[in-house]
PDB file of C-alpha atoms in Angstrom:
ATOM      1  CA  UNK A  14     256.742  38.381 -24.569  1.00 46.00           C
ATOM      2  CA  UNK A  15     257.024  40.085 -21.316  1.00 50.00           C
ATOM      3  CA  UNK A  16     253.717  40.081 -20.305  1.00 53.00           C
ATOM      4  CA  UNK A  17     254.557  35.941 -20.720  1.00 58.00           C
ATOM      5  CA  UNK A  18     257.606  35.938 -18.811  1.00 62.00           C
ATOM      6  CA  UNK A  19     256.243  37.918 -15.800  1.00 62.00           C
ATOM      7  CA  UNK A  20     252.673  36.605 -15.608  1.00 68.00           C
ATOM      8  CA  UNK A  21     254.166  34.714 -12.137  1.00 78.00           C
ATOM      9  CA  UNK A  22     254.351  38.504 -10.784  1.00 86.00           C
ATOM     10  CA  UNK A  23     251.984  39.388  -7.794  1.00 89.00           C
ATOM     11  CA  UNK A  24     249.249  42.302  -9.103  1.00 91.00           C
ATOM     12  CA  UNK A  25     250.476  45.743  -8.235  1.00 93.00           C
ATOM     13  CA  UNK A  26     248.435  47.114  -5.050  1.00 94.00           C
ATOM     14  CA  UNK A  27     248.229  50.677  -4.520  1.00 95.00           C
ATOM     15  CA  UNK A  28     251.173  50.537  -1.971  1.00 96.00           C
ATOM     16  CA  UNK A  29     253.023  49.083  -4.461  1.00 96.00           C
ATOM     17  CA  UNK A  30     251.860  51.605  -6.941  1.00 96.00           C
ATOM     18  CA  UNK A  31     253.465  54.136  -4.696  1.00 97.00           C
ATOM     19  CA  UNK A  32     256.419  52.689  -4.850  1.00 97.00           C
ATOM     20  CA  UNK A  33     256.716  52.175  -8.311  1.00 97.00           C
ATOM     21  CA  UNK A  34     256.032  55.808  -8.489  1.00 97.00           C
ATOM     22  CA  UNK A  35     258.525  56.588  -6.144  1.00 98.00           C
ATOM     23  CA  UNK A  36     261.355  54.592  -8.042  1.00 98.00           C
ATOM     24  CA  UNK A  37     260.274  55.858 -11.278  1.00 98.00           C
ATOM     25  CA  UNK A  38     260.049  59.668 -10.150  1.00 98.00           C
ATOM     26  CA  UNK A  39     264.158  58.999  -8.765  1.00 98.00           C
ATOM     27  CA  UNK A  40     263.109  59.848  -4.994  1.00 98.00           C
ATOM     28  CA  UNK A  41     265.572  59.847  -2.169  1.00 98.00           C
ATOM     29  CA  UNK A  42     266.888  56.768  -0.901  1.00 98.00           C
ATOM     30  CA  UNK A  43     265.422  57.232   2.508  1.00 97.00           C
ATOM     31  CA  UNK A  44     262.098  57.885   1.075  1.00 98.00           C
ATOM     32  CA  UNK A  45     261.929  54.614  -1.271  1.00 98.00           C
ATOM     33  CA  UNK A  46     263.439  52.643   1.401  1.00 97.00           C
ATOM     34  CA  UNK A  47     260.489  53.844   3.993  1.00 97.00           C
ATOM     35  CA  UNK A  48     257.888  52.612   1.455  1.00 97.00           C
ATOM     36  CA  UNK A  49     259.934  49.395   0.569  1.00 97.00           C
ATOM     37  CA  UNK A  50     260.175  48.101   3.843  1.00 95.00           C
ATOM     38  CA  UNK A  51     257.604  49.730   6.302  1.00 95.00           C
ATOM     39  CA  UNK A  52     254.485  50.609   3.787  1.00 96.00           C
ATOM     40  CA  UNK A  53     255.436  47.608   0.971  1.00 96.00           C
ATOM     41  CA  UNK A  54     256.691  45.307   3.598  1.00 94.00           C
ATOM     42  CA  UNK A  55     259.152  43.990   1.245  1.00 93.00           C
ATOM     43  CA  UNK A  56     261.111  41.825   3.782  1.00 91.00           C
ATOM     44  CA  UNK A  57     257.568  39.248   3.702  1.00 90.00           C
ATOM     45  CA  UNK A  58     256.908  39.352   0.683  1.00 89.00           C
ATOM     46  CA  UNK A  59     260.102  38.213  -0.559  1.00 88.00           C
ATOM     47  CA  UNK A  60     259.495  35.466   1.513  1.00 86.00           C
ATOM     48  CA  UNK A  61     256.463  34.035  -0.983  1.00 83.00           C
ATOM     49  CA  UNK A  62     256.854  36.337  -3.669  1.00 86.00           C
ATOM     50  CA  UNK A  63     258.429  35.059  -7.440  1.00 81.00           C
ATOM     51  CA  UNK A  64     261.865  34.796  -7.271  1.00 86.00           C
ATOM     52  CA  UNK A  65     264.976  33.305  -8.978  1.00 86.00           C
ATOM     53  CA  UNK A  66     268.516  32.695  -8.529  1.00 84.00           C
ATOM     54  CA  UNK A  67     269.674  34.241 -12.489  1.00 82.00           C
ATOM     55  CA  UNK A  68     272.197  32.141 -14.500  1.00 77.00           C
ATOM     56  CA  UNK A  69     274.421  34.909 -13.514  1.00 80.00           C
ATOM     57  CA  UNK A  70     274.716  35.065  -9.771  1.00 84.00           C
ATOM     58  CA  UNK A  71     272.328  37.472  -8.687  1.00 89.00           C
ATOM     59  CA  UNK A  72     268.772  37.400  -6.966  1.00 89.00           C
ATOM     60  CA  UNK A  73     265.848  38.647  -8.839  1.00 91.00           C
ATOM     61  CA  UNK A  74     262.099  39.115  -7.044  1.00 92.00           C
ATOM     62  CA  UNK A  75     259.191  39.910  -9.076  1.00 91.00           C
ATOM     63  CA  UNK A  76     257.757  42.323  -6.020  1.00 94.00           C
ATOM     64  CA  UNK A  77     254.552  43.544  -8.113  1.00 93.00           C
ATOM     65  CA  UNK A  78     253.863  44.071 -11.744  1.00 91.00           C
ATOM     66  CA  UNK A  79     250.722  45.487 -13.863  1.00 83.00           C
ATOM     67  CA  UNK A  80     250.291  42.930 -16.260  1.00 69.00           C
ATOM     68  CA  UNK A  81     253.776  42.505 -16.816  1.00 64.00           C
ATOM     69  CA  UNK A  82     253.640  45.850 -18.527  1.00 81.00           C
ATOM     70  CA  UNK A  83     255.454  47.751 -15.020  1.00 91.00           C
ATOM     71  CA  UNK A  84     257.108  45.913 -12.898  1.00 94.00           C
ATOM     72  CA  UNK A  85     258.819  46.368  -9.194  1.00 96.00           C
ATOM     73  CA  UNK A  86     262.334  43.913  -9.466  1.00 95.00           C
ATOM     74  CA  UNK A  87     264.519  43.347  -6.686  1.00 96.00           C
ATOM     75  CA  UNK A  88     267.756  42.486  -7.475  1.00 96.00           C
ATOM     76  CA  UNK A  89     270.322  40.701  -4.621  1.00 94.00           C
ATOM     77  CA  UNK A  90     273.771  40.662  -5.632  1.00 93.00           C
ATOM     78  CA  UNK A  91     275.552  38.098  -3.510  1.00 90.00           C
ATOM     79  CA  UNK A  92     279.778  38.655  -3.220  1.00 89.00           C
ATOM     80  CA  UNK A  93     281.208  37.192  -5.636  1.00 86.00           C
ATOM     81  CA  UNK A  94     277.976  35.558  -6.950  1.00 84.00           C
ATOM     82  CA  UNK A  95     278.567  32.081  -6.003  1.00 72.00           C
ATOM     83  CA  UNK A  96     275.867  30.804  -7.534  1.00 73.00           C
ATOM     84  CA  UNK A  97     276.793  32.235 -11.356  1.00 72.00           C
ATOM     85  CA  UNK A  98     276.639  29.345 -13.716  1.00 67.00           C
ATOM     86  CA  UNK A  99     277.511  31.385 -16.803  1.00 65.00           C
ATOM     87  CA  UNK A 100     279.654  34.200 -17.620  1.00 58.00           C
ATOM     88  CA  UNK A 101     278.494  37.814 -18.070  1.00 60.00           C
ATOM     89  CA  UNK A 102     276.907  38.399 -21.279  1.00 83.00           C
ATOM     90  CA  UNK A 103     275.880  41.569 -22.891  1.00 92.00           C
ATOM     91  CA  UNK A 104     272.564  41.644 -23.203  1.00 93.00           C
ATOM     92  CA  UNK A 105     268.963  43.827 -23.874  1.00 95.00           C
ATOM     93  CA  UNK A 106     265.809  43.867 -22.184  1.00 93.00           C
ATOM     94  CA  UNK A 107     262.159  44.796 -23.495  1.00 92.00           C
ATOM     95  CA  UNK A 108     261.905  47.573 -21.383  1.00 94.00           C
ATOM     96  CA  UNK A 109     263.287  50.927 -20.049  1.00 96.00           C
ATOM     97  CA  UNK A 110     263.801  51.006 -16.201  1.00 97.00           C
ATOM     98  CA  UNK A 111     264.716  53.205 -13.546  1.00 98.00           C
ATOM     99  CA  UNK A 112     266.983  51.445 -11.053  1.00 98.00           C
ATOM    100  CA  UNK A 113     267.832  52.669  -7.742  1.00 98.00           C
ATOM    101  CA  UNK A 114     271.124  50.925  -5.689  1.00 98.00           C
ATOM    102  CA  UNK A 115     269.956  50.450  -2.191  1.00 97.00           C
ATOM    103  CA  UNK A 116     273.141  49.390  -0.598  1.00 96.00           C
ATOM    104  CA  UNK A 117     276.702  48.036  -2.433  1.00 94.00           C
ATOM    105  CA  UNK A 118     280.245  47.720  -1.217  1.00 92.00           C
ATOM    106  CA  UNK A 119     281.696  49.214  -4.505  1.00 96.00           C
ATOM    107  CA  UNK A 120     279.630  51.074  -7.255  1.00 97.00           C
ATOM    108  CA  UNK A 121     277.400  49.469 -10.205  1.00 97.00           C
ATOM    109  CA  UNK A 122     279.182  49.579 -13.299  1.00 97.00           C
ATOM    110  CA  UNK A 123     277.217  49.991 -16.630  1.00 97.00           C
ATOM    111  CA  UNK A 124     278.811  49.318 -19.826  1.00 97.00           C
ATOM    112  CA  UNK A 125     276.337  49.943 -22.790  1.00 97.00           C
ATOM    113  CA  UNK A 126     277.252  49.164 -26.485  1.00 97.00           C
ATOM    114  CA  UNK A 127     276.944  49.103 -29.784  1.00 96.00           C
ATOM    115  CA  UNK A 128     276.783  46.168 -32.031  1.00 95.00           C
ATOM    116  CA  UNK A 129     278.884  47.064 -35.525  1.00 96.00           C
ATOM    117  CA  UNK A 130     278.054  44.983 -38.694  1.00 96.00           C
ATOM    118  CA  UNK A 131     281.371  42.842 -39.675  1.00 96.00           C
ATOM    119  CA  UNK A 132     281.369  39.800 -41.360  1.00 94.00           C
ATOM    120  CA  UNK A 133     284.455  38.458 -39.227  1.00 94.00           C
ATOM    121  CA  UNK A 134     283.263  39.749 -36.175  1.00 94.00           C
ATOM    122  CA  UNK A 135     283.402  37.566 -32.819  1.00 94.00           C
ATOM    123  CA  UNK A 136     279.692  37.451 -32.079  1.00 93.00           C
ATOM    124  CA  UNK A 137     276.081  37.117 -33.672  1.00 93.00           C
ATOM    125  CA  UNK A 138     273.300  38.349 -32.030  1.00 93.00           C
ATOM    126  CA  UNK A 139     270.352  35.966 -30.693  1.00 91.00           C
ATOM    127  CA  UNK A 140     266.790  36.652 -29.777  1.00 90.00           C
ATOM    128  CA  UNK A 141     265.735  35.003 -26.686  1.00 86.00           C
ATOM    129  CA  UNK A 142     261.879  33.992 -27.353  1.00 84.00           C
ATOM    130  CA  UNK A 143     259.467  33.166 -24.473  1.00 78.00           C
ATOM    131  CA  UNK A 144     257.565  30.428 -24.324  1.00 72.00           C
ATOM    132  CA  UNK A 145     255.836  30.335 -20.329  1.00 70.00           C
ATOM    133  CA  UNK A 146     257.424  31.889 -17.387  1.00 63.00           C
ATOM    134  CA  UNK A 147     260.468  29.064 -17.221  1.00 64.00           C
ATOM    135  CA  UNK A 148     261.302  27.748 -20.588  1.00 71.00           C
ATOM    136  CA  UNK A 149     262.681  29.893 -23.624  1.00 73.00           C
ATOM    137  CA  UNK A 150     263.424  29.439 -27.274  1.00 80.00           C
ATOM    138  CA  UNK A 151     266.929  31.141 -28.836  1.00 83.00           C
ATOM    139  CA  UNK A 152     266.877  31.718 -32.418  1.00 86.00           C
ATOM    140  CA  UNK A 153     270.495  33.229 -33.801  1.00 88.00           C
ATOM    141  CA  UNK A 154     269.930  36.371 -36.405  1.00 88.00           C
ATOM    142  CA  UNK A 155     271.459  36.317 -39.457  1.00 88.00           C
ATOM    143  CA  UNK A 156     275.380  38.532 -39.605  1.00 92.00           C
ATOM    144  CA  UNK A 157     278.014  38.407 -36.940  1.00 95.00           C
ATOM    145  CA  UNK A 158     278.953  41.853 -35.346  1.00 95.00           C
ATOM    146  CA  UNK A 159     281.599  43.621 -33.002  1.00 96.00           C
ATOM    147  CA  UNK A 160     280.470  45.046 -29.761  1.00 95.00           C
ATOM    148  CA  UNK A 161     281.739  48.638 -29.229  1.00 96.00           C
ATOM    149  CA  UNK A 162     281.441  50.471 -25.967  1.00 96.00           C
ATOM    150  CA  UNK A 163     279.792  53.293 -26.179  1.00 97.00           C
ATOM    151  CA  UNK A 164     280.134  54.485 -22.046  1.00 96.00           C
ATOM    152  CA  UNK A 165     280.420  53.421 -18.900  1.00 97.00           C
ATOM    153  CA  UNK A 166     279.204  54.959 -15.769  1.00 96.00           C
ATOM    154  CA  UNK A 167     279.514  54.132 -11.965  1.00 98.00           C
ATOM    155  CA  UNK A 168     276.409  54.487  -9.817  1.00 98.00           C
ATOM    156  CA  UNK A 169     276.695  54.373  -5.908  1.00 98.00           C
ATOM    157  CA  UNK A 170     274.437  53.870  -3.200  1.00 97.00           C
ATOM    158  CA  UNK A 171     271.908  56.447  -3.222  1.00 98.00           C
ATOM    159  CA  UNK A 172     271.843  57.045  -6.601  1.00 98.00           C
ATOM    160  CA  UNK A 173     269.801  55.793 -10.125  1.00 98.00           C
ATOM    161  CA  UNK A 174     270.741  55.116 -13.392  1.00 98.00           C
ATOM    162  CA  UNK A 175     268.285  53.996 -16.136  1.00 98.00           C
ATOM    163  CA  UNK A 176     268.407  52.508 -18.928  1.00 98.00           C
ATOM    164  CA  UNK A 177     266.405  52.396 -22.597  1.00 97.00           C
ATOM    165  CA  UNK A 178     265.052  48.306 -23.854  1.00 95.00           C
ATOM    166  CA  UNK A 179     267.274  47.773 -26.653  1.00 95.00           C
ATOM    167  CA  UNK A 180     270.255  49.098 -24.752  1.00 97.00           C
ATOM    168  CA  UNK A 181     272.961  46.504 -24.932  1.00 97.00           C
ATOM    169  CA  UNK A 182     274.935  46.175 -21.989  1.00 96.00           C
ATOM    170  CA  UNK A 183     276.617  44.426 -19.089  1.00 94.00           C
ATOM    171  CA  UNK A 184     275.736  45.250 -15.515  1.00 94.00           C
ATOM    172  CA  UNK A 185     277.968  44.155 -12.297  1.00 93.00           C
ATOM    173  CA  UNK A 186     278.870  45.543  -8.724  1.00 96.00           C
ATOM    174  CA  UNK A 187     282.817  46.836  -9.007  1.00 95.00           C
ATOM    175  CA  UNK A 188     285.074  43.880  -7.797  1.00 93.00           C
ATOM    176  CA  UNK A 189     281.585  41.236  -7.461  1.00 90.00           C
ATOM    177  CA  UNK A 190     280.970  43.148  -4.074  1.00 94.00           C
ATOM    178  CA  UNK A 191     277.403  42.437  -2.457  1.00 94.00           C
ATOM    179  CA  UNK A 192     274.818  45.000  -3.687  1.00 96.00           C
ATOM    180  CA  UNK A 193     271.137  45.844  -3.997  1.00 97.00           C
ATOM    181  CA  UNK A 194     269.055  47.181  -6.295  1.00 98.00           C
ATOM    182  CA  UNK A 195     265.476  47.979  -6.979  1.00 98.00           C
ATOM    183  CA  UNK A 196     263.895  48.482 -10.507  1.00 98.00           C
ATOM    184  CA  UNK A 197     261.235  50.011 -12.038  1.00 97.00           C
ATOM    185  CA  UNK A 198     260.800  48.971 -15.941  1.00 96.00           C
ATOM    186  CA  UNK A 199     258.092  49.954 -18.212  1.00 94.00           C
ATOM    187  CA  UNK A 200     257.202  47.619 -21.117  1.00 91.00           C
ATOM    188  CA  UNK A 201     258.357  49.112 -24.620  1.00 92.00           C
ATOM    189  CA  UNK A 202     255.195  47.182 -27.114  1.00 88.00           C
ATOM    190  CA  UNK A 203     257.887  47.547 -30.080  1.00 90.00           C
ATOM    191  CA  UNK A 204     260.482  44.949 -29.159  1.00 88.00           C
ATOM    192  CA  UNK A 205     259.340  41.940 -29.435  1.00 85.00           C
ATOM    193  CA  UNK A 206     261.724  39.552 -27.201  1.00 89.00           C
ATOM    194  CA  UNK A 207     265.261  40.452 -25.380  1.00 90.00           C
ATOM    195  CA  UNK A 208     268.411  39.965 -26.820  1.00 91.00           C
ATOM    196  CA  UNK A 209     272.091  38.799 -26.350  1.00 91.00           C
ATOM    197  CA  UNK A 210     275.740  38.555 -27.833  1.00 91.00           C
ATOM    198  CA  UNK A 211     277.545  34.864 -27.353  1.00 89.00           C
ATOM    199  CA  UNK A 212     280.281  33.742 -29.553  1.00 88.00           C
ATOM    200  CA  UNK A 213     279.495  33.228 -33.466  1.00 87.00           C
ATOM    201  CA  UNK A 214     281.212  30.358 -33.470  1.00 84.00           C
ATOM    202  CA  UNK A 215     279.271  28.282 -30.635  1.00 78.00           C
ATOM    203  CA  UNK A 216     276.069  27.266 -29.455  1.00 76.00           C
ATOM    204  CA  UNK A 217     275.002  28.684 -26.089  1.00 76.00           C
ATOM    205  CA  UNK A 218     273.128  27.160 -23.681  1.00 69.00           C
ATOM    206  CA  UNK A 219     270.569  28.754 -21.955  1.00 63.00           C
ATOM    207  CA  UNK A 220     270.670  27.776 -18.391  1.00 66.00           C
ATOM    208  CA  UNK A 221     267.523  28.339 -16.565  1.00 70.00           C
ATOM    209  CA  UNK A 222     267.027  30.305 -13.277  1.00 74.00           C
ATOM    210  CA  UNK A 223     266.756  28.681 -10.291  1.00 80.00           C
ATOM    211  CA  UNK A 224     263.817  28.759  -7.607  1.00 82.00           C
ATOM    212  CA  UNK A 225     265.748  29.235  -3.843  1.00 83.00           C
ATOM    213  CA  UNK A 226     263.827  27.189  -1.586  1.00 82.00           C
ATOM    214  CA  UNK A 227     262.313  28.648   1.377  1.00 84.00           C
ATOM    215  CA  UNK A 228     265.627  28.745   4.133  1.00 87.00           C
ATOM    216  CA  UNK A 229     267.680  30.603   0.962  1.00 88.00           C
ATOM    217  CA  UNK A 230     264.777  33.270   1.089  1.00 87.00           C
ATOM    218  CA  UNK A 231     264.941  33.395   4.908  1.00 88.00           C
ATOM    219  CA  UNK A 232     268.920  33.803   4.898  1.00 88.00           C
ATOM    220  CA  UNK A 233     268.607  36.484   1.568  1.00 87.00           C
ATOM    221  CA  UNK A 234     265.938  38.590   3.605  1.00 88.00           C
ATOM    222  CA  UNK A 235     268.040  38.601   6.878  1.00 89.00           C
ATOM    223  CA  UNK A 236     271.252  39.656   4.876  1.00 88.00           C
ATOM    224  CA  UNK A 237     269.107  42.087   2.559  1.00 90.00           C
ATOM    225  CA  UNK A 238     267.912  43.457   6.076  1.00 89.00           C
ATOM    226  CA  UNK A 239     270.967  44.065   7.658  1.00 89.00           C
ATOM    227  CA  UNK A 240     272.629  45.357   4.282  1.00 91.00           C
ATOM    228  CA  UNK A 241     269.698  48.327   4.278  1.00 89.00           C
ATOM    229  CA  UNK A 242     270.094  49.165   7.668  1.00 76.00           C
TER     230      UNK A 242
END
């Protein structure tokens, strides 16, 4: 499934293989950011590279990947996410990552759960099937369940958090303040598509990400620019 949904994802050179490393390994900000934008030259790429505008507001480039097994993902978070078209769902992904934040006004906030069995619970729990790089099936699974938090941490600039595929959880900047990040995920072979909580009692429809056109990218790259220093 993910080597499906990330086959649009530029082949991983060795620069970028060096900074997948780097992200992966949790180096220092300063040292990531050298590779990213002087040794990667991140800021061009973006400019032709895969990207989407998420159902959710934020920015997501596909900088590199190895067969959509390891992938480099930038992530933009605009303020307030003007472009969101849906609300924030807890969700899983197919992969573990390391993540580092670049730059944010307020810390990334992390809320992982657990989904409990309960047969009047608010949600059910869908699987969110692949079909190309655009278009996606959703099949609901069978029970309805009650999402517990488990934790919740706060990551700053400078700093990494990771999570596990399978991990259900919500991710957002404190107060929808403009942040960066940059990801490292590694494929796990034994989940077979993501997954996602919506409302047991409703159908949900699966907007799809949008392409920005080529003066968005330009505008993004200027503000991503400015935002790293």
């Amino acid at each position: 499934m993910s080597r499906i949904s990330h086959a649009d994802a530029p082949a991983m050179d060795d620069c970028g293989q060096r900074l997948y490393d780097a992200i992966w390994a949790q180096r220092p900000r300063a040292e990531v950011l050298g590779i990213l934008l002087h040794d990667f030259q991140a800021a061009a790429r973006v400019i032709d590279t895969p990207g989407y505008i998420q159902p959710g507001g934020f920015w997501t480039f596909k900088l590199a990947g190895v067969q959509g097994d390891n992938l480099i993902r930038l992530h933009i978070w605009p303020a307030g996410r003007p472009d969101r078209t849906n609300t924030e769902g807890i969700h899983d992904h197919v992969f573990d990552f390391t993540s580092l934040v670049l730059a944010g006004g307020a810390p990334m906030v992390n809320t992982v759960y657990t989904p409990l069995p309960d047969k009047d619970g608010p949600v059910s729990i869908y699987n969110v099937n692949y079909l190309d790089t655009k278009n996606v099936d959703v099949e609901k699974l069978r029970g309805r369940f009650m999402p517990v938090a488990q934790y919740q941490d706060h990551t700053s600039t400078g700093e990494y958090y990771t999570l596990k595929a399978g991990d259900f959880h919500t991710s957002v900047f404190e107060n929808e303040s403009f942040g960066v990040t940059l990801l490292a995920t590694r494929l796990d072979p034994t989940i077979r598509c993501p997954r996602f909580f919506f409302d047991a009692h409703a159908t949900p429809q699966m907007d799809q990400p949008r392409r920005p056109i080529s003066v968005e990218r330009r505008q993004m790259v200027a503000h991503l620019l400015q935002s790293l220093g």
